[in-house]
Amino acid sequence: MFEFLQKYLMGPMTKISQFRMVRAITAAGMASISFTIVGSMFLVISVIPQAFPVLAGVWAASFDNFKDLYLVAYNASMGIISVYFLVATTYEYAKIIAEEDDVDINPLNAVLMACFLLFMLIPEFVCADGKLSLANATTDSSITYYGFTMASTGVSRLAATGIFTAIIASYLTVRCYVFCVTKHIVVSMPDSVPDGVARSFTALIPAAFLALGAMVVEGLLALAGTDIYKLISIPFGFVTNLTNSWGGILVIFFLISALWLVGIHGATIVSSLISPIALANLATNVAGTTSIPFAGEFYNAFVFMGGSGSTLGLCLMMCFLAKSDQLKYLGRAAIVPGLFNINEPIIFGLPIVYNPNMAIPFILAPMACASIAYWAIALGIVPPIIVQQPWPTPIGIGGFLAVGADWRGAALALVNFVVASAIYFPFFKAYDKKLKVQEDEKEEGIEAAPAAA
């Protein structure tokens, strides 16, 4: 099994994780975590009366009077999350190329050009009577004014739905910048001009190329009755729908566990690729248009109790039920990190990596928990995730916060904890017995050595 995983999974996924753009997107996802968590915490304040109706009167007389004020924090995080992705992805991508290819590009210039390109792509155009003009329209949920569609969180295309366009704009900007610099299609300044000033002028021609390219593309798409955002939504919409299916959820968690089994940080690789989808789904759930199970920190709220592989129950069994010294002492050392969803001591100390004794439950437990959580939310038993809670939040509390401070989220997390523990139990008992026999044989051998002498 390990040979199969190494050949057909480890190799391809390792190559994907080393792609420069993937590394940049991973860094962008990590950089945006703080903002999304802080913004989501203020959203929790506004939805507490939905979870605890008894507080509705208190909220109506207090917090609701300042709702528009404190929700500015949410709008300034999730409402413009695509901007954070654009800035972080562009900076990291440009920095990687500058360092690894020794190209004289300025990451800050790249970021500014990417923002320039993105804001050129955002406006919506309409073509009527041979004239191309900025769109103006009004619906029940939004207003489009001079090309910019406004929603309750601000400019709608700056929110999570624009992340994919922002990533593409980031890639195109950096590649255009690098092309112009390497081909010397730049404005050259005299040697007497300071390097910082001279380097800033290298952005002139790339920025002009980006502007002209954006105008041509937007104009042609407007004539066709669409634009770049609508066009990009077609393939990414298919990927999103596939990812949000029950089968897609199973594949995601299988890949994470399988990669860990051969020593690769599966959670980092897989989540970095689909974090834009999870954030977009989170925004959709907040808007209330639909209920999507896979959103926000679905992983750590309902699946990864104790860390990847749902190992908190295993950790507790090692700590209190193990007969072998190896598992007993390792469980005591790993119990506190495990409560905060950190389980590297288990993965590398038990170990989980390359250990056929624990491979099956390490794969099955998170897949079972993900299935339960998926259907509980899909069937309306548990509210959808609307809050990006901190990933180290302990079991139960994370689920409670994720669904907007609702007890059903905590209950779902506890049910999954029991299920994961039950899956691990027989494998734990067998492995513990095996290690105990080995320890006893080793001890007997040590005691027999002096007697033989």
Coordinates of C-alpha atoms in Angstrom, one line a residue:
M1 CA 0.0 0.0 0.0
F2 CA 2.8 2.4 0.9
E3 CA 4.6 1.7 -2.3
F4 CA 1.4 2.5 -4.2
L5 CA 0.9 5.7 -2.3
Q6 CA 4.5 6.8 -2.9
K7 CA 4.3 6.0 -6.6
Y8 CA 0.9 7.4 -7.6
L9 CA 0.2 10.0 -4.9
M10 CA 3.3 11.2 -3.2
G11 CA 5.2 12.0 -6.4
P12 CA 2.5 14.0 -8.2
M13 CA 1.3 15.9 -5.1
T14 CA 4.9 16.7 -4.1
K15 CA 5.4 18.2 -7.6
I16 CA 2.2 20.2 -7.4
S17 CA 3.1 21.5 -4.0
Q18 CA 6.4 22.8 -5.3
F19 CA 4.8 24.8 -8.1
R20 CA 5.7 28.4 -7.5
M21 CA 2.1 29.6 -7.9
V22 CA 0.8 27.0 -5.5
R23 CA 3.4 28.0 -2.9
A24 CA 2.3 31.6 -3.3
I25 CA -1.4 30.8 -2.9
T26 CA -0.5 28.7 0.2
A27 CA 1.2 31.7 1.7
A28 CA -1.7 33.9 0.8
G29 CA -4.2 31.6 2.5
M30 CA -2.1 31.6 5.7
A31 CA -1.6 35.4 5.6
S32 CA -5.4 36.0 5.3
I33 CA -6.3 33.7 8.3
S34 CA -6.0 36.4 10.9
F35 CA -8.2 38.8 9.1
T36 CA -11.0 36.3 8.4
I37 CA -11.0 35.1 12.0
V38 CA -11.2 38.6 13.5
G39 CA -14.0 39.6 11.1
S40 CA -15.9 36.4 11.8
M41 CA -15.8 36.9 15.5
F42 CA -17.7 40.2 15.1
L43 CA -20.2 38.3 12.9
V44 CA -20.8 35.9 15.8
I45 CA -22.0 38.9 17.9
S46 CA -24.8 39.6 15.4
V47 CA -26.1 36.0 15.1
I48 CA -26.1 35.1 18.8
P49 CA -29.8 35.9 19.2
Q50 CA -30.5 33.3 16.4
A51 CA -28.9 30.6 18.6
F52 CA -30.3 31.9 21.9
P53 CA -33.7 33.5 21.2
V54 CA -34.0 34.4 24.9
L55 CA -31.4 37.1 24.3
A56 CA -33.2 38.7 21.3
G57 CA -34.7 41.4 23.5
V58 CA -31.4 42.3 25.1
W59 CA -29.7 42.4 21.7
A60 CA -32.4 44.6 20.2
A61 CA -31.9 47.1 22.9
S62 CA -28.1 47.1 22.8
F63 CA -25.9 45.4 20.2
D64 CA -28.3 45.7 17.3
N65 CA -28.2 49.5 17.6
F66 CA -24.5 49.3 16.6
K67 CA -24.7 46.4 14.2
D68 CA -23.7 48.3 11.1
L69 CA -20.6 49.7 13.0
Y70 CA -19.1 46.4 14.3
L71 CA -19.9 44.5 11.1
V72 CA -17.6 46.8 9.3
A73 CA -14.8 44.5 10.7
Y74 CA -16.5 41.6 8.9
N75 CA -16.9 43.6 5.7
A76 CA -13.3 44.7 5.8
S77 CA -12.1 41.1 6.0
M78 CA -14.4 38.7 4.2
G79 CA -16.0 41.5 2.2
I80 CA -12.6 42.2 0.5
I81 CA -10.9 38.8 0.9
S82 CA -10.0 38.7 -2.8
V83 CA -7.8 41.8 -2.3
Y84 CA -5.9 40.1 0.5
F85 CA -5.4 37.0 -1.7
L86 CA -4.2 39.2 -4.6
V87 CA -1.7 41.2 -2.5
A88 CA -0.2 38.2 -0.7
T89 CA -0.2 35.9 -3.7
T90 CA 1.4 38.5 -6.0
Y91 CA 4.1 39.5 -3.4
E92 CA 5.0 35.9 -2.6
Y93 CA 5.1 34.8 -6.3
A94 CA 7.2 37.8 -7.3
K95 CA 9.5 37.3 -4.4
I96 CA 10.0 33.6 -5.2
I97 CA 10.9 34.3 -8.9
A98 CA 13.2 37.2 -7.9
E99 CA 15.1 35.0 -5.5
E100 CA 15.1 31.7 -7.4
D101 CA 15.6 33.0 -10.9
D102 CA 17.7 36.1 -9.9
V103 CA 15.3 38.4 -11.8
D104 CA 15.5 42.1 -10.9
I105 CA 11.9 42.7 -10.1
N106 CA 10.4 44.5 -7.1
P107 CA 7.6 42.5 -5.3
L108 CA 6.0 45.8 -4.2
N109 CA 5.8 47.0 -7.8
A110 CA 4.2 43.7 -8.7
V111 CA 1.6 44.1 -6.0
L112 CA 0.6 47.6 -7.1
M113 CA 0.4 46.5 -10.8
A114 CA -1.8 43.5 -9.7
C115 CA -4.2 45.8 -7.8
F116 CA -4.2 48.1 -10.9
L117 CA -5.2 45.1 -13.1
L118 CA -7.8 43.8 -10.8
F119 CA -9.6 47.1 -10.5
M120 CA -9.6 47.4 -14.2
L121 CA -11.3 43.9 -14.5
I122 CA -13.9 44.5 -11.8
P123 CA -16.3 47.0 -13.6
E124 CA -19.2 45.5 -15.6
F125 CA -19.8 46.8 -19.1
V126 CA -22.8 46.6 -21.4
C127 CA -23.0 47.1 -25.1
A128 CA -26.1 48.7 -26.6
D129 CA -26.7 50.7 -29.8
G130 CA -23.1 50.3 -30.8
K131 CA -21.9 51.9 -27.6
L132 CA -19.8 50.4 -24.8
S133 CA -20.7 51.8 -21.4
L134 CA -20.5 51.0 -17.7
A135 CA -23.4 49.0 -16.4
N136 CA -26.1 50.5 -14.2
A137 CA -28.8 48.3 -12.7
T138 CA -30.8 47.7 -9.5
T139 CA -32.1 44.4 -8.1
D140 CA -33.6 43.4 -4.8
S141 CA -30.2 42.4 -3.4
S142 CA -27.7 44.6 -5.1
I143 CA -27.1 47.8 -7.0
T144 CA -24.8 48.2 -10.0
Y145 CA -23.6 51.8 -10.3
Y146 CA -21.1 52.8 -13.0
G147 CA -19.9 49.2 -13.4
F148 CA -19.5 48.4 -9.7
T149 CA -22.0 46.1 -8.1
M150 CA -22.6 46.8 -4.4
A151 CA -23.8 44.3 -1.9
S152 CA -24.3 44.4 1.8
T153 CA -20.6 43.7 2.4
G154 CA -19.4 46.4 -0.1
V155 CA -18.2 45.8 -3.7
S156 CA -19.4 42.3 -4.4
R157 CA -16.5 41.3 -6.7
L158 CA -14.0 42.1 -4.0
A159 CA -15.5 39.4 -1.8
A160 CA -14.8 35.6 -1.8
T161 CA -16.4 35.1 -5.2
G162 CA -13.5 37.2 -6.7
I163 CA -10.7 35.1 -5.3
F164 CA -10.2 33.1 -8.4
T165 CA -10.0 36.2 -10.6
A166 CA -7.6 37.8 -8.2
I167 CA -5.3 34.7 -8.3
I168 CA -5.3 34.8 -12.1
A169 CA -4.7 38.6 -12.1
S170 CA -1.8 37.9 -9.8
Y171 CA -0.2 35.3 -12.1
L172 CA -0.6 37.4 -15.2
T173 CA 0.8 40.5 -13.6
V174 CA 4.0 38.8 -12.4
R175 CA 4.5 36.9 -15.6
C176 CA 4.1 40.2 -17.6
Y177 CA 6.5 42.0 -15.3
V178 CA 9.1 39.2 -15.5
F179 CA 8.8 39.1 -19.3
C180 CA 9.4 42.8 -19.7
V181 CA 12.4 42.8 -17.3
T182 CA 14.1 39.7 -18.8
K183 CA 13.5 41.0 -22.3
H184 CA 14.7 44.5 -21.3
I185 CA 11.4 46.0 -22.4
V186 CA 11.6 48.6 -19.7
V187 CA 12.3 52.3 -19.2
S188 CA 16.1 52.6 -18.5
M189 CA 17.3 55.3 -16.2
P190 CA 20.8 56.8 -16.0
D191 CA 23.2 55.3 -13.5
S192 CA 23.0 58.4 -11.4
V193 CA 19.4 57.7 -10.6
P194 CA 19.0 55.8 -7.3
D195 CA 18.2 52.1 -7.6
G196 CA 14.9 52.5 -5.8
V197 CA 13.7 55.2 -8.2
A198 CA 15.1 53.4 -11.3
R199 CA 13.4 50.1 -10.3
S200 CA 10.1 51.8 -9.9
F201 CA 10.2 53.0 -13.5
T202 CA 10.6 49.4 -14.7
A203 CA 6.8 49.1 -13.9
L204 CA 5.8 51.6 -16.5
I205 CA 5.8 49.5 -19.6
P206 CA 4.4 46.3 -17.9
A207 CA 1.6 48.4 -16.4
A208 CA 0.8 49.8 -19.8
F209 CA 0.7 46.3 -21.3
L210 CA -1.6 45.1 -18.5
A211 CA -3.9 48.1 -19.0
L212 CA -4.1 47.6 -22.8
G213 CA -4.7 43.9 -22.3
A214 CA -7.4 44.4 -19.8
M215 CA -9.2 46.9 -22.1
V216 CA -9.1 44.6 -25.1
V217 CA -10.3 41.6 -23.1
E218 CA -13.0 43.5 -21.3
G219 CA -14.2 45.1 -24.5
L220 CA -14.4 41.8 -26.4
L221 CA -16.1 40.0 -23.6
A222 CA -18.6 42.9 -23.2
L223 CA -19.4 42.6 -26.9
A224 CA -20.1 38.9 -26.3
G225 CA -22.4 39.7 -23.4
T226 CA -20.1 38.6 -20.6
D227 CA -17.0 39.5 -18.7
I228 CA -13.9 38.0 -17.1
Y229 CA -15.6 37.2 -13.8
K230 CA -18.5 35.4 -15.4
L231 CA -16.2 33.5 -17.7
I232 CA -13.9 32.4 -14.9
S233 CA -16.9 31.3 -12.8
I234 CA -17.7 28.5 -15.4
P235 CA -14.7 26.2 -14.8
F236 CA -14.2 27.2 -11.2
G237 CA -17.9 26.7 -10.6
F238 CA -17.6 23.1 -11.9
V239 CA -14.6 22.5 -9.6
T240 CA -16.5 24.0 -6.6
N241 CA -19.6 21.9 -7.2
L242 CA -17.4 18.8 -7.5
T243 CA -15.6 19.7 -4.3
N244 CA -18.8 20.3 -2.4
S245 CA -20.3 16.9 -3.2
W246 CA -20.2 14.1 -0.7
G247 CA -17.9 12.2 -3.0
G248 CA -15.6 15.2 -3.3
I249 CA -15.5 15.5 0.4
L250 CA -14.4 11.9 0.8
V251 CA -11.6 12.4 -1.8
I252 CA -10.3 15.5 0.0
F253 CA -10.0 13.7 3.3
F254 CA -8.6 10.6 1.8
L255 CA -5.9 12.6 0.1
I256 CA -5.0 14.4 3.3
S257 CA -4.6 11.2 5.3
A258 CA -2.9 9.3 2.5
L259 CA -0.3 12.0 2.1
W260 CA 0.4 12.1 5.8
L261 CA 1.0 8.3 5.8
V262 CA 4.0 8.8 3.4
G263 CA 5.4 11.7 5.4
I264 CA 3.9 14.7 3.5
H265 CA 1.9 17.4 5.3
G266 CA -1.4 16.5 3.5
A267 CA -3.5 19.2 5.3
T268 CA -1.2 22.0 4.0
I269 CA -1.0 20.8 0.5
V270 CA -4.7 20.0 -0.1
S271 CA -6.2 22.8 1.9
S272 CA -4.0 25.4 0.1
L273 CA -5.5 24.3 -3.2
I274 CA -9.1 24.4 -2.0
S275 CA -9.1 27.2 0.6
P276 CA -10.5 29.7 -1.9
I277 CA -13.5 27.4 -2.4
A278 CA -14.0 27.1 1.4
L279 CA -13.9 30.9 1.8
A280 CA -16.3 31.4 -1.1
N281 CA -18.7 28.9 0.4
L282 CA -18.4 30.7 3.8
A283 CA -19.5 33.9 2.2
T284 CA -22.4 32.2 0.5
N285 CA -23.6 30.7 3.8
V286 CA -23.4 34.1 5.5
A287 CA -25.5 35.6 2.7
G288 CA -28.1 32.9 3.4
T289 CA -28.7 32.1 -0.3
T290 CA -27.9 28.4 0.3
S291 CA -26.4 26.0 2.8
I292 CA -23.0 24.5 1.9
P293 CA -21.5 22.0 4.2
F294 CA -17.9 22.4 3.1
A295 CA -17.1 26.0 4.2
G296 CA -14.7 27.9 6.4
E297 CA -12.9 25.7 8.9
F298 CA -15.0 22.6 8.2
Y299 CA -11.9 20.5 8.8
N300 CA -11.0 21.6 12.3
A301 CA -14.6 22.2 13.5
F302 CA -16.0 18.8 12.8
V303 CA -13.4 16.4 11.4
F304 CA -9.8 17.0 12.7
M305 CA -10.5 16.7 16.4
G306 CA -7.0 16.5 17.7
G307 CA -5.4 17.2 14.3
S308 CA -5.2 15.4 11.0
G309 CA -6.7 11.9 11.2
S310 CA -9.0 12.8 14.0
T311 CA -6.6 11.5 16.6
L312 CA -7.8 13.1 19.9
G313 CA -9.6 9.9 20.9
L314 CA -6.5 7.9 20.1
C315 CA -4.5 10.2 22.2
L316 CA -6.8 9.8 25.2
M317 CA -6.7 6.0 24.8
M318 CA -2.9 6.1 24.8
C319 CA -2.9 8.3 27.8
F320 CA -5.4 6.3 30.0
L321 CA -5.8 2.8 28.5
A322 CA -2.4 1.9 27.1
K323 CA -0.5 -1.0 28.7
S324 CA 2.7 -0.5 26.8
D325 CA 5.1 2.2 28.1
Q326 CA 5.7 3.6 24.6
L327 CA 2.0 4.5 24.0
K328 CA 1.4 5.5 27.6
Y329 CA 4.1 8.1 27.9
L330 CA 3.6 9.4 24.4
G331 CA -0.1 9.8 25.1
R332 CA 0.7 11.9 28.2
A333 CA 3.1 14.1 26.2
A334 CA 0.7 14.6 23.3
I335 CA -2.6 15.1 25.2
V336 CA -2.3 18.9 25.6
P337 CA -1.2 19.7 22.0
G338 CA -4.0 17.3 20.9
L339 CA -6.7 19.4 22.6
F340 CA -5.7 22.3 20.4
N341 CA -5.7 20.2 17.1
I342 CA -1.9 19.8 17.1
N343 CA -0.8 16.1 16.6
E344 CA 2.6 16.1 15.1
P345 CA 3.8 14.2 18.3
I346 CA 1.4 11.4 17.4
I347 CA 2.0 11.4 13.7
F348 CA 5.8 11.2 14.0
G349 CA 6.1 9.7 17.5
L350 CA 3.6 6.9 17.5
P351 CA 4.3 6.9 14.5
I352 CA 1.4 7.2 12.0
V353 CA 3.8 7.8 9.1
Y354 CA 4.7 4.5 7.4
N355 CA 2.9 2.5 10.1
P356 CA 0.6 -0.2 8.7
N357 CA -0.9 -0.8 12.1
M358 CA -2.6 2.6 12.2
A359 CA -3.0 3.4 8.5
I360 CA -6.6 2.1 8.1
P361 CA -8.2 4.1 11.0
F362 CA -6.1 7.2 10.1
I363 CA -7.8 7.1 6.7
L364 CA -11.3 5.9 7.8
A365 CA -11.9 8.1 10.9
P366 CA -11.7 11.5 9.1
M367 CA -13.7 10.2 6.2
A368 CA -16.4 9.0 8.5
C369 CA -16.5 12.3 10.5
A370 CA -16.6 14.3 7.3
S371 CA -19.5 12.2 6.0
I372 CA -21.5 12.7 9.2
A373 CA -20.8 16.4 9.2
Y374 CA -21.6 16.8 5.6
W375 CA -25.0 15.1 5.8
A376 CA -25.9 16.8 9.1
I377 CA -25.5 20.2 7.5
A378 CA -26.9 19.2 4.1
L379 CA -30.0 17.8 5.7
G380 CA -30.5 20.9 8.0
I381 CA -29.9 19.0 11.2
V382 CA -27.0 21.4 12.0
P383 CA -26.8 25.0 10.8
P384 CA -24.2 25.8 8.0
I385 CA -20.8 27.2 8.9
I386 CA -20.8 31.0 8.9
V387 CA -17.7 31.8 11.0
Q388 CA -14.0 31.2 10.4
Q389 CA -13.0 30.1 13.9
P390 CA -9.3 29.8 14.9
W391 CA -8.2 26.3 13.8
P392 CA -6.6 25.4 17.2
T393 CA -10.0 25.9 19.0
P394 CA -10.6 22.9 21.2
I395 CA -13.2 20.3 20.3
G396 CA -16.8 21.4 20.7
I397 CA -16.0 25.0 21.1
G398 CA -14.8 25.2 17.5
G399 CA -18.0 23.6 16.2
F400 CA -20.1 25.8 18.4
L401 CA -18.5 29.0 17.0
A402 CA -18.3 27.8 13.4
V403 CA -22.1 27.6 13.0
G404 CA -22.8 30.9 14.7
A405 CA -22.7 30.0 18.4
D406 CA -25.2 27.1 18.1
W407 CA -25.2 24.1 20.5
R408 CA -25.8 21.8 17.6
G409 CA -22.4 22.5 16.2
A410 CA -20.8 21.4 19.5
A411 CA -23.0 18.3 19.6
L412 CA -21.9 17.3 16.1
A413 CA -18.2 17.7 17.0
L414 CA -18.7 15.5 20.0
V415 CA -20.6 12.8 18.0
N416 CA -17.7 12.7 15.5
F417 CA -15.3 12.5 18.4
V418 CA -17.0 9.3 19.6
V419 CA -17.2 7.9 16.1
A420 CA -13.5 8.5 15.4
S421 CA -12.6 7.0 18.8
A422 CA -14.6 3.9 18.1
I423 CA -12.9 3.4 14.8
Y424 CA -9.4 3.7 16.4
F425 CA -10.2 1.5 19.4
P426 CA -9.6 -2.0 18.0
F427 CA -6.5 -0.9 16.1
F428 CA -5.2 0.8 19.2
K429 CA -5.8 -2.3 21.3
A430 CA -4.0 -4.6 18.8
Y431 CA -1.0 -2.2 18.4
D432 CA -0.8 -1.7 22.1
K433 CA -0.8 -5.4 22.7
K434 CA 1.9 -5.9 20.1
L435 CA 4.2 -3.2 21.7
K436 CA 3.6 -4.6 25.2
V437 CA 4.7 -8.0 24.1
Q438 CA 7.8 -6.5 22.5
E439 CA 8.6 -4.6 25.7
D440 CA 8.1 -7.7 27.9
E441 CA 10.4 -9.7 25.7
K442 CA 13.0 -7.0 25.8
E443 CA 12.8 -6.8 29.6
E444 CA 13.0 -10.6 29.9
G445 CA 16.1 -10.6 27.7
I446 CA 17.8 -8.0 29.8
E447 CA 17.0 -9.9 33.0
A448 CA 18.2 -13.1 31.5
A449 CA 21.6 -11.7 30.4
P450 CA 23.1 -11.4 34.0
A451 CA 21.9 -14.8 34.9
A452 CA 23.5 -16.4 31.9
A453 CA 26.7 -14.6 32.7

